[in-house]
Coordinates of C-alpha atoms and ligand atoms in Angstrom, one line a residue:
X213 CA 0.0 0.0 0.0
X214 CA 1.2 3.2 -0.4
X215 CA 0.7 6.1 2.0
X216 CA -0.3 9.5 -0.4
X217 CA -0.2 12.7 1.2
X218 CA -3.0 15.0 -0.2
X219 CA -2.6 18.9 0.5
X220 CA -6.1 20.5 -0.1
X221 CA -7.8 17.4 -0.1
X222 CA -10.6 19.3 1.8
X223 CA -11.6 21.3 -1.3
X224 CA -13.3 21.2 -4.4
X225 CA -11.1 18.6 -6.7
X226 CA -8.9 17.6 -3.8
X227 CA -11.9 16.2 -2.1
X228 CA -12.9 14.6 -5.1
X229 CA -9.2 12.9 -5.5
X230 CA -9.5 11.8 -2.3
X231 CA -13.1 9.8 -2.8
X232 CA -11.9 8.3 -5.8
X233 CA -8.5 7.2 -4.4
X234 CA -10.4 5.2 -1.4
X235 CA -13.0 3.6 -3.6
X236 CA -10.2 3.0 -6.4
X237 CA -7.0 2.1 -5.2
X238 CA -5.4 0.4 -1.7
X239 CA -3.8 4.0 -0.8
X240 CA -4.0 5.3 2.4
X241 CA -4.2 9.1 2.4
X242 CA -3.5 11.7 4.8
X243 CA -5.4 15.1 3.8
X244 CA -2.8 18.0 4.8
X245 CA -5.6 21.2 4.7
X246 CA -5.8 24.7 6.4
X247 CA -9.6 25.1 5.7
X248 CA -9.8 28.5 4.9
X249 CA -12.9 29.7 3.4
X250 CA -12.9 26.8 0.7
X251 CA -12.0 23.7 2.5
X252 CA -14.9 21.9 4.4
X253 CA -14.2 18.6 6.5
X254 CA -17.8 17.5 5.3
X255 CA -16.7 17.1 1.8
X256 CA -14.6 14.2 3.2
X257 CA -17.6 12.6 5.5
X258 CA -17.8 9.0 5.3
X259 CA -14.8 7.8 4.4
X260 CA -13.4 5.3 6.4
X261 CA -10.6 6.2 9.2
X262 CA -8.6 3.4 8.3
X263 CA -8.3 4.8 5.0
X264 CA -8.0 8.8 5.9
X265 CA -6.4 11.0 8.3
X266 CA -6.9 14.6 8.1
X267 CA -4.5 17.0 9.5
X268 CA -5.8 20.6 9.8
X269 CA -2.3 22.4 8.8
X270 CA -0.9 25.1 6.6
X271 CA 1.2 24.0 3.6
X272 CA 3.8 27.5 4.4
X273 CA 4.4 25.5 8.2
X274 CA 7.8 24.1 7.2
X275 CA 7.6 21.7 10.4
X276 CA 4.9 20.3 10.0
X277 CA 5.0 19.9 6.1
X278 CA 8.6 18.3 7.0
X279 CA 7.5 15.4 9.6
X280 CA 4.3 14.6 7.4
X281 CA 6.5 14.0 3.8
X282 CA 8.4 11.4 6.6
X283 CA 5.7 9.9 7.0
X284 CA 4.7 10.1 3.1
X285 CA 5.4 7.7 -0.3
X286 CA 3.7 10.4 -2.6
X287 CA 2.3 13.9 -2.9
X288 CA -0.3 14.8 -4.6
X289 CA 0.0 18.8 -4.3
X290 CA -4.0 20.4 -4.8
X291 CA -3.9 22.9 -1.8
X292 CA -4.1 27.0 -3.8
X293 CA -6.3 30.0 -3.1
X294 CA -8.1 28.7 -6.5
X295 CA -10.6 32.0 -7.2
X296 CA -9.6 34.4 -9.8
X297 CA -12.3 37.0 -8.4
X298 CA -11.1 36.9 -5.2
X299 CA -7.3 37.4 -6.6
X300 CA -8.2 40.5 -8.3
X301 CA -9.5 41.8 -4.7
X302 CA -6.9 40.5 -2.4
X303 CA -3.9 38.9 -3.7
X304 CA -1.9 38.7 -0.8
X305 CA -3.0 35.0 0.6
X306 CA -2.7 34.2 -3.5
X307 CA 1.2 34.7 -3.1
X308 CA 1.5 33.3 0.0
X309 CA -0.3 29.8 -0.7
X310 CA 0.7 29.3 -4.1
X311 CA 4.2 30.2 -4.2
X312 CA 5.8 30.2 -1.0
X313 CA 3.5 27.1 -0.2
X314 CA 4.4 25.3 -2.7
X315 CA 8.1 26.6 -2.2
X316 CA 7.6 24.8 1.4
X317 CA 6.3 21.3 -0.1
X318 CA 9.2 21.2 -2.5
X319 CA 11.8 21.9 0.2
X320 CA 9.9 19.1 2.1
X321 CA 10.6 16.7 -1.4
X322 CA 14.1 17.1 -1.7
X323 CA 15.2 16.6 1.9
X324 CA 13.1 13.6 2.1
X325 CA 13.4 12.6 -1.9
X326 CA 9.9 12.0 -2.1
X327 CA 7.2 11.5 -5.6
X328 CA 5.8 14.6 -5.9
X329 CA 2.5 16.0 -7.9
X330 CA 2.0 19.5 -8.8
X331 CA -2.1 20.0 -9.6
X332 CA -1.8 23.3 -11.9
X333 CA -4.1 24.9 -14.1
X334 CA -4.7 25.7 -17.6
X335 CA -4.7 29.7 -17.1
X336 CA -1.2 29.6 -16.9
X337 CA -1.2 29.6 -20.7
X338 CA -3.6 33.3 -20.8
X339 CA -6.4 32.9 -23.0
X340 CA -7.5 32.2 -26.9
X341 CA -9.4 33.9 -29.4
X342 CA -13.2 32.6 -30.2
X343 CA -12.0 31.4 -33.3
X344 CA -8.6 29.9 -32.7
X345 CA -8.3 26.8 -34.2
X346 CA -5.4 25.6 -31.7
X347 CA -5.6 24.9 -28.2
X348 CA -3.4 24.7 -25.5
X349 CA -0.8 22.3 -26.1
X350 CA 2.6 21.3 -23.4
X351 CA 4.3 23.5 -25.4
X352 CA 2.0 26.5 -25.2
X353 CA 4.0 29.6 -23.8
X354 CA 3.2 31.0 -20.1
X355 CA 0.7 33.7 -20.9
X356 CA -0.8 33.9 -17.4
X357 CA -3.7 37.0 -16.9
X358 CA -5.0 37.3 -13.1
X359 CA -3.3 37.1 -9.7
X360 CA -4.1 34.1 -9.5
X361 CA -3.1 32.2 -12.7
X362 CA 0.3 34.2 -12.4
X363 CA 1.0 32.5 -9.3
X364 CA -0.3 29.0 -10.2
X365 CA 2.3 29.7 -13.4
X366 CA 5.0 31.0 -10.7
X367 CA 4.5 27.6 -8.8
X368 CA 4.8 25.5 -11.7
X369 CA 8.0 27.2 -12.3
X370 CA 9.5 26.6 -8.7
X371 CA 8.5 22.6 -9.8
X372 CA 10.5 22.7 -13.0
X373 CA 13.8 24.4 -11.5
X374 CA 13.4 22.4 -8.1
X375 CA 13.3 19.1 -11.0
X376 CA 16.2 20.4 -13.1
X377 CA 18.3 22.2 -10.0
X378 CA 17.7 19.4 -7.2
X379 CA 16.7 16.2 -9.2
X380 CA 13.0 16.4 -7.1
X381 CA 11.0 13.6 -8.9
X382 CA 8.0 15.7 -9.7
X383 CA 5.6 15.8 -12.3
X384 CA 2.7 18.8 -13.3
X385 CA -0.2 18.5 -14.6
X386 CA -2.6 21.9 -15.8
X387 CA -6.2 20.8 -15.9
X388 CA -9.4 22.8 -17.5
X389 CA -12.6 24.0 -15.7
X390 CA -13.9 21.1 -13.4
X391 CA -17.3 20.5 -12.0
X392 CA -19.0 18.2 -10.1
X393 CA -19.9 17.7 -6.5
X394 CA -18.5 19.8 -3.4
X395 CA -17.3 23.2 -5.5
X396 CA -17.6 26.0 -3.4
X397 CA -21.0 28.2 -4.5
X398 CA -18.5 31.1 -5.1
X399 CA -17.8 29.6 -8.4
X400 CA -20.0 29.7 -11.8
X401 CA -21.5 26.2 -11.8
X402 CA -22.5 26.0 -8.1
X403 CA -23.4 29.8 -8.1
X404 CA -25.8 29.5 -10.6
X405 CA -27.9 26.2 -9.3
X406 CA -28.0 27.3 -6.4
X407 CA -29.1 30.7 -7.2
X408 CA -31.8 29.2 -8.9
X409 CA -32.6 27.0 -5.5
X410 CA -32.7 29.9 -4.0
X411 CA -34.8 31.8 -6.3
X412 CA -32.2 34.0 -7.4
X413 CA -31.8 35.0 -11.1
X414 CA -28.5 33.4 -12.5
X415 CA -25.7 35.8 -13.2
X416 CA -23.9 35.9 -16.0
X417 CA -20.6 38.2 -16.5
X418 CA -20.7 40.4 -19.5
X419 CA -22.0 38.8 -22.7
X420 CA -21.6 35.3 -21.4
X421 CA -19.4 34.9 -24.9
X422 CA -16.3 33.0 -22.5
X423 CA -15.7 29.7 -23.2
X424 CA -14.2 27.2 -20.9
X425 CA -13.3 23.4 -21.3
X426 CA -15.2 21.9 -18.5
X427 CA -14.4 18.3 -17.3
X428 CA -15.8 16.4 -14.4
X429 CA -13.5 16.1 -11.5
X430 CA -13.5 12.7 -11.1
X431 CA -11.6 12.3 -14.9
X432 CA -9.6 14.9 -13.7
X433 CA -8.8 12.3 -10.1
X434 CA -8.5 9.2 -12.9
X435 CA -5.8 11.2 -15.0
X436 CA -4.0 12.5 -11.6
X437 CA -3.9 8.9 -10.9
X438 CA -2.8 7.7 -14.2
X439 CA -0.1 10.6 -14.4
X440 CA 1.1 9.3 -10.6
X441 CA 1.4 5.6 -11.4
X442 CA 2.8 6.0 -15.2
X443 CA 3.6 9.5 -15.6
X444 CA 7.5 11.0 -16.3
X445 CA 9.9 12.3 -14.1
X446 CA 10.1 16.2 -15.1
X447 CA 7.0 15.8 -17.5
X448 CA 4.1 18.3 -17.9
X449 CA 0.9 17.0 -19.1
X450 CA -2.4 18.7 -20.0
X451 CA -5.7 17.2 -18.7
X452 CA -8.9 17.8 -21.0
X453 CA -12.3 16.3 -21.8
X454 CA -13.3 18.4 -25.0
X455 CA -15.6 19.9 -23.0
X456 CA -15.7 24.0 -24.8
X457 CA -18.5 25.6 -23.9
X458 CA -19.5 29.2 -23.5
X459 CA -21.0 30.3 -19.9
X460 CA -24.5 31.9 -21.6
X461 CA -24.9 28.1 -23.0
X462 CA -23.9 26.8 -19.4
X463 CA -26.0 29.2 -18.0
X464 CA -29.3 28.3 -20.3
X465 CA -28.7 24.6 -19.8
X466 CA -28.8 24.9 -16.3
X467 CA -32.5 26.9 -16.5
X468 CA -33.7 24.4 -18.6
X469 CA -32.0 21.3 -16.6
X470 CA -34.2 23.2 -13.4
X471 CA -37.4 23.4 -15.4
X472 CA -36.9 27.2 -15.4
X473 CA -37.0 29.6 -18.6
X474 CA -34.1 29.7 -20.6
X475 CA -33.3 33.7 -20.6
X476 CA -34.1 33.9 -16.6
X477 CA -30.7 35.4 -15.6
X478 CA -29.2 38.5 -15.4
X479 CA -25.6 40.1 -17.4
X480 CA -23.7 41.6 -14.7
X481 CA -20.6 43.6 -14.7
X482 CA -17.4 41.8 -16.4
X483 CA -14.5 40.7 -14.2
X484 CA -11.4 42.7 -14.8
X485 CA -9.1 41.3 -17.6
X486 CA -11.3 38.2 -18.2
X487 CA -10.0 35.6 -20.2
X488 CA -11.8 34.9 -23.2
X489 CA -11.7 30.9 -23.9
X490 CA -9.4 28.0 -22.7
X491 CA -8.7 24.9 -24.8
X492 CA -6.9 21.9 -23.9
X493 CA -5.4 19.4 -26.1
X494 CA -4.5 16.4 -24.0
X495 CA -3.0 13.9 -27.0
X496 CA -0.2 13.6 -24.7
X497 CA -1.7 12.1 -21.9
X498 CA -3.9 10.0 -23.7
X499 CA -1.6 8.4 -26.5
X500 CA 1.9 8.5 -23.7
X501 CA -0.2 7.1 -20.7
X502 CA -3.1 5.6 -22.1
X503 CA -5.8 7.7 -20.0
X504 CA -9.5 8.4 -20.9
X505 CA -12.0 10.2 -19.6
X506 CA -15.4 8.9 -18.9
X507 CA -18.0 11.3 -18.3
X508 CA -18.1 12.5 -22.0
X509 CA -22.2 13.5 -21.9
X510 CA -21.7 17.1 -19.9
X511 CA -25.7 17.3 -20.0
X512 CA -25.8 14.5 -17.7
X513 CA -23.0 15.1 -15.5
X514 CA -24.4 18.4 -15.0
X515 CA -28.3 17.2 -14.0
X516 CA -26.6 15.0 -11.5
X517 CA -24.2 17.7 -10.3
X518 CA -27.5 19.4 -10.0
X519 CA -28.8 16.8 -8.1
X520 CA -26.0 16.6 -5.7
X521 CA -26.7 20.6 -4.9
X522 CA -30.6 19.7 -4.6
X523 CA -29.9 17.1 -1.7
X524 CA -26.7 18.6 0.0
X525 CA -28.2 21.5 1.1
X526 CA -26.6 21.8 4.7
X527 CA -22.9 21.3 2.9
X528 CA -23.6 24.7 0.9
X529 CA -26.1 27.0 2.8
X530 CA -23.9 28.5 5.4
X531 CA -21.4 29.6 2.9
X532 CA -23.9 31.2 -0.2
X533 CA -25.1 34.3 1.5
X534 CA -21.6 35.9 2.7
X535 CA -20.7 34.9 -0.8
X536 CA -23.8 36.5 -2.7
X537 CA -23.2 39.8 -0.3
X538 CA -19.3 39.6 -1.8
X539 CA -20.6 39.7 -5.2
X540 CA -23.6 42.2 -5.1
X541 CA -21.0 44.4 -3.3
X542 CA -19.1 44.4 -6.9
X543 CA -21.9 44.7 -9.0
X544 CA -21.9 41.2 -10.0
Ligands
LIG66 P1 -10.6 25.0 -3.7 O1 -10.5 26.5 -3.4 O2 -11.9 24.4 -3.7 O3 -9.8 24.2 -2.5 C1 -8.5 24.6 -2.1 C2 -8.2 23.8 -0.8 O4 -6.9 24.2 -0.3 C3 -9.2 24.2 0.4 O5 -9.6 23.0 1.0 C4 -8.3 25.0 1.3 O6 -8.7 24.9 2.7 C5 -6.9 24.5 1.0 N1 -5.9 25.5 1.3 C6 -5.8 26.7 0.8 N2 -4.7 27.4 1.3 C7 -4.1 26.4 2.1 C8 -2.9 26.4 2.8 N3 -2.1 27.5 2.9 N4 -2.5 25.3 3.4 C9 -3.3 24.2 3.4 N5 -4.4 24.1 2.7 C10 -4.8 25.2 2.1 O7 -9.8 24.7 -5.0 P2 -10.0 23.6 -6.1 O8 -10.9 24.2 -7.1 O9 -10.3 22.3 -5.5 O10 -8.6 23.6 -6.8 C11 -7.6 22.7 -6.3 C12 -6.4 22.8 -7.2 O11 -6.7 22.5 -8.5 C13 -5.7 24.2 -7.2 O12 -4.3 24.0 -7.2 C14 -6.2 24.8 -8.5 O13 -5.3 25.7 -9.0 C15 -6.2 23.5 -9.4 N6 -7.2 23.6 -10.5 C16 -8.5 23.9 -10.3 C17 -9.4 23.8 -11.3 C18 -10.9 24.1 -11.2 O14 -11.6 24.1 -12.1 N7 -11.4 24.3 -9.9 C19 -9.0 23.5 -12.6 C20 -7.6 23.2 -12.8 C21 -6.7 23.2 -11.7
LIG67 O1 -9.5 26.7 -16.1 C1 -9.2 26.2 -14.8 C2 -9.7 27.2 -13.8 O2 -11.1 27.2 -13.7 C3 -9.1 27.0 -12.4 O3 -7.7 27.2 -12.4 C4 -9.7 27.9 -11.3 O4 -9.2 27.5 -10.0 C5 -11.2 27.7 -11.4 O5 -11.8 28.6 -10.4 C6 -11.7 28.0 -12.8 O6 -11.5 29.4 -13.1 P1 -12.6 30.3 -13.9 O7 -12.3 31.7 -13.6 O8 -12.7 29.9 -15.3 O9 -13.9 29.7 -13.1 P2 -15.2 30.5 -12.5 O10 -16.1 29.4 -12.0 O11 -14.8 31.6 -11.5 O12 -15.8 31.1 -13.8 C7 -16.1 30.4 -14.9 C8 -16.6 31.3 -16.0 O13 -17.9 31.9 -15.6 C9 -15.7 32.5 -16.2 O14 -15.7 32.9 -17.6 C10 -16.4 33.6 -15.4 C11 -17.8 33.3 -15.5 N1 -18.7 33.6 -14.4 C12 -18.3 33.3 -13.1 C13 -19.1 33.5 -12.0 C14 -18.7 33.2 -10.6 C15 -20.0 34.2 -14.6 O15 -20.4 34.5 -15.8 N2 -20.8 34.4 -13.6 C16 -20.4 34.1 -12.3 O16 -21.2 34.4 -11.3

């Protein structure tokens, strides 16, 4: 068996990871998470002790990170301040998590020589035109637009020269836009059902033209998974489910998935500097490693993301109005 450390595995895709590690592999997992605003312990209820400990830590504590990679085969690295919105508010806690965090977890992986995987994001590449026939690709330049996806790109960085400098046996991965079950309502998906369970109109920012490559986050946990087991020292590989949609689509599907009329939302103000589309192109990891997604019908992982929002109302309800308050204070 062997003992994965997880950091963040109390948020949105960590959580998920963590789930489909227990009911897929033999791995024991300790969950390394500060819950800040985003990390809940009840995304990780019933799962059994013997299979999870959760430590409630800081990835930037150098002591503790130190004695839990002695205790560690593997890391799988998922712990960021993930919210572009809230980066272009308050960056501070962006550079602190992201960069010197991860700066801490690599130190941890060279004294100890451990396996270590870097969770990253596709927004390190910027954006692409409506019309662009290409999509991001490994060899895509850093292009990154927000606080936030510059310091997902700075952390990837530290990886590569902590790889090349040190010999750390890492790997990166940058995924595009997951949903599923226990995202925090501050993001679009969750926002918007549970808006509409609330009996708020849906908002959408500007036009609604954006397009993002949505995946389910548990292909995103099979391809971590895949990339842990068969993936190459120093190696970079993009994670993508063909999954380009625009957010007025998104949007409109939702209404109609919750038996509401299509055009029942509102435009609100843009975010600053938004990024127009993300592509992925994930040949790599699908011809070098052999992996595959397999929720490829996003109409039907959506009604039962839905679904999960419908009957897990306690998980979501104490966070929604401090975060609606938050956006109606910016106009959006
Ligand atoms: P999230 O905000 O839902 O969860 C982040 C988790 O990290 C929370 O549990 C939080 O408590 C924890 N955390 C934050 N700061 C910490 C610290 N200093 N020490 C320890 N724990 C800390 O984020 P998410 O959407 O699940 O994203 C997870 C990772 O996946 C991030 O690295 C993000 O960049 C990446 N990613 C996300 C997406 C997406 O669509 N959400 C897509 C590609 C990549
Ligand atoms: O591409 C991967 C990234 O996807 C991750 O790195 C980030 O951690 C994750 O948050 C996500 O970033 P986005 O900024 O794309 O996700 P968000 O859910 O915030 O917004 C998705 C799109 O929807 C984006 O174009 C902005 C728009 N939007 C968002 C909200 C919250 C709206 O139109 N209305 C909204 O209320």
């Amino acid at each position: 068996m062997t003992r994965l450390l997880v950091t963040g595995g109390a948020g949105f895709i960590g959580s998920n990871f963590v789930h489909h590690v227990v009911e897929n592999t033999d791995h024991h997992v300790t969950v390394l998470d500060a819950l800040t605003y985003a990390g809940n312990r009840a995304s990780l209820e019933g799962l059994p002790e013997s299979r999870v400990t959760f430590v409630k830590g800081d990835i930037t504590d150098s002591a503790l990170v130190d004695r839990l990679f002695g205790e560690t085969d593997a890391v799988v690295h998922y712990a960021a301040e993930s919210h572009n919105d809230n980066s272009l508010h308050d960056p501070r806690p962006f550079l602190d998590t992201n960069i010197v965090g991860t700066y801490t977890l690599l130190e941890a992986a060279r004294k100890h020589d451990r396996r270590f995987h870097h969770i990253s994001t596709d927004e390190v590449y910027g954006d692409l035109e409506l019309d662009d026939p290409g999509r991001f690709t490994e060899q895509t330049p850093y292009n990154p637009s927000s606080p936030y996806s510059s310091t997902k790109a700075g952390s990837d960085l530290l990886v590569r020269a902590w790889v090349r400098s040190f010999g750390v046996r890492a790997t990166i991965s940058n995924c595009s836009n997951n949903y599923g079950p226990y995202q925090h309502v501050e993001k679009f998906i969750p926002r918007q059902i549970t808006n509409v369970i609330r009996g708020i109109r849906p908002k959408l920012y500007g036009k609604g033209e954006n397009v993002r490559d949505w995946i389910h986050a548990d292909d995103h946990s099979s391809a971590v998974l895949t990339i842990l087991d068969k993936g190459e020292i120093g190696e970079t590989y993009l994670i993508g489910a063909d999954g380009e949609r625009n957010n007025k689509d998104v949007v409109e599907l939702i209404l109609l998935l919750m038996g509401q009329p299509s055009d029942a939302y509102d435009h609100v103000t843009d975010r600053a500097g938004h990024d127009l589309r993300y592509a992925i192109d994930s040949t790599k990891l699908r011809t070098e490693l052999g992996w595959a997604p397999k929720y490829g019908d996003f109409e039907a992982g959506l009604a039962a993301t839905i679904q999960w929002y419908r009957d897990s109302e306690s998980w979501w309800a104490g966070a929604k109005d401090g975060v609606e308050a938050f956006y109606a204070s910016k106009g959006q």
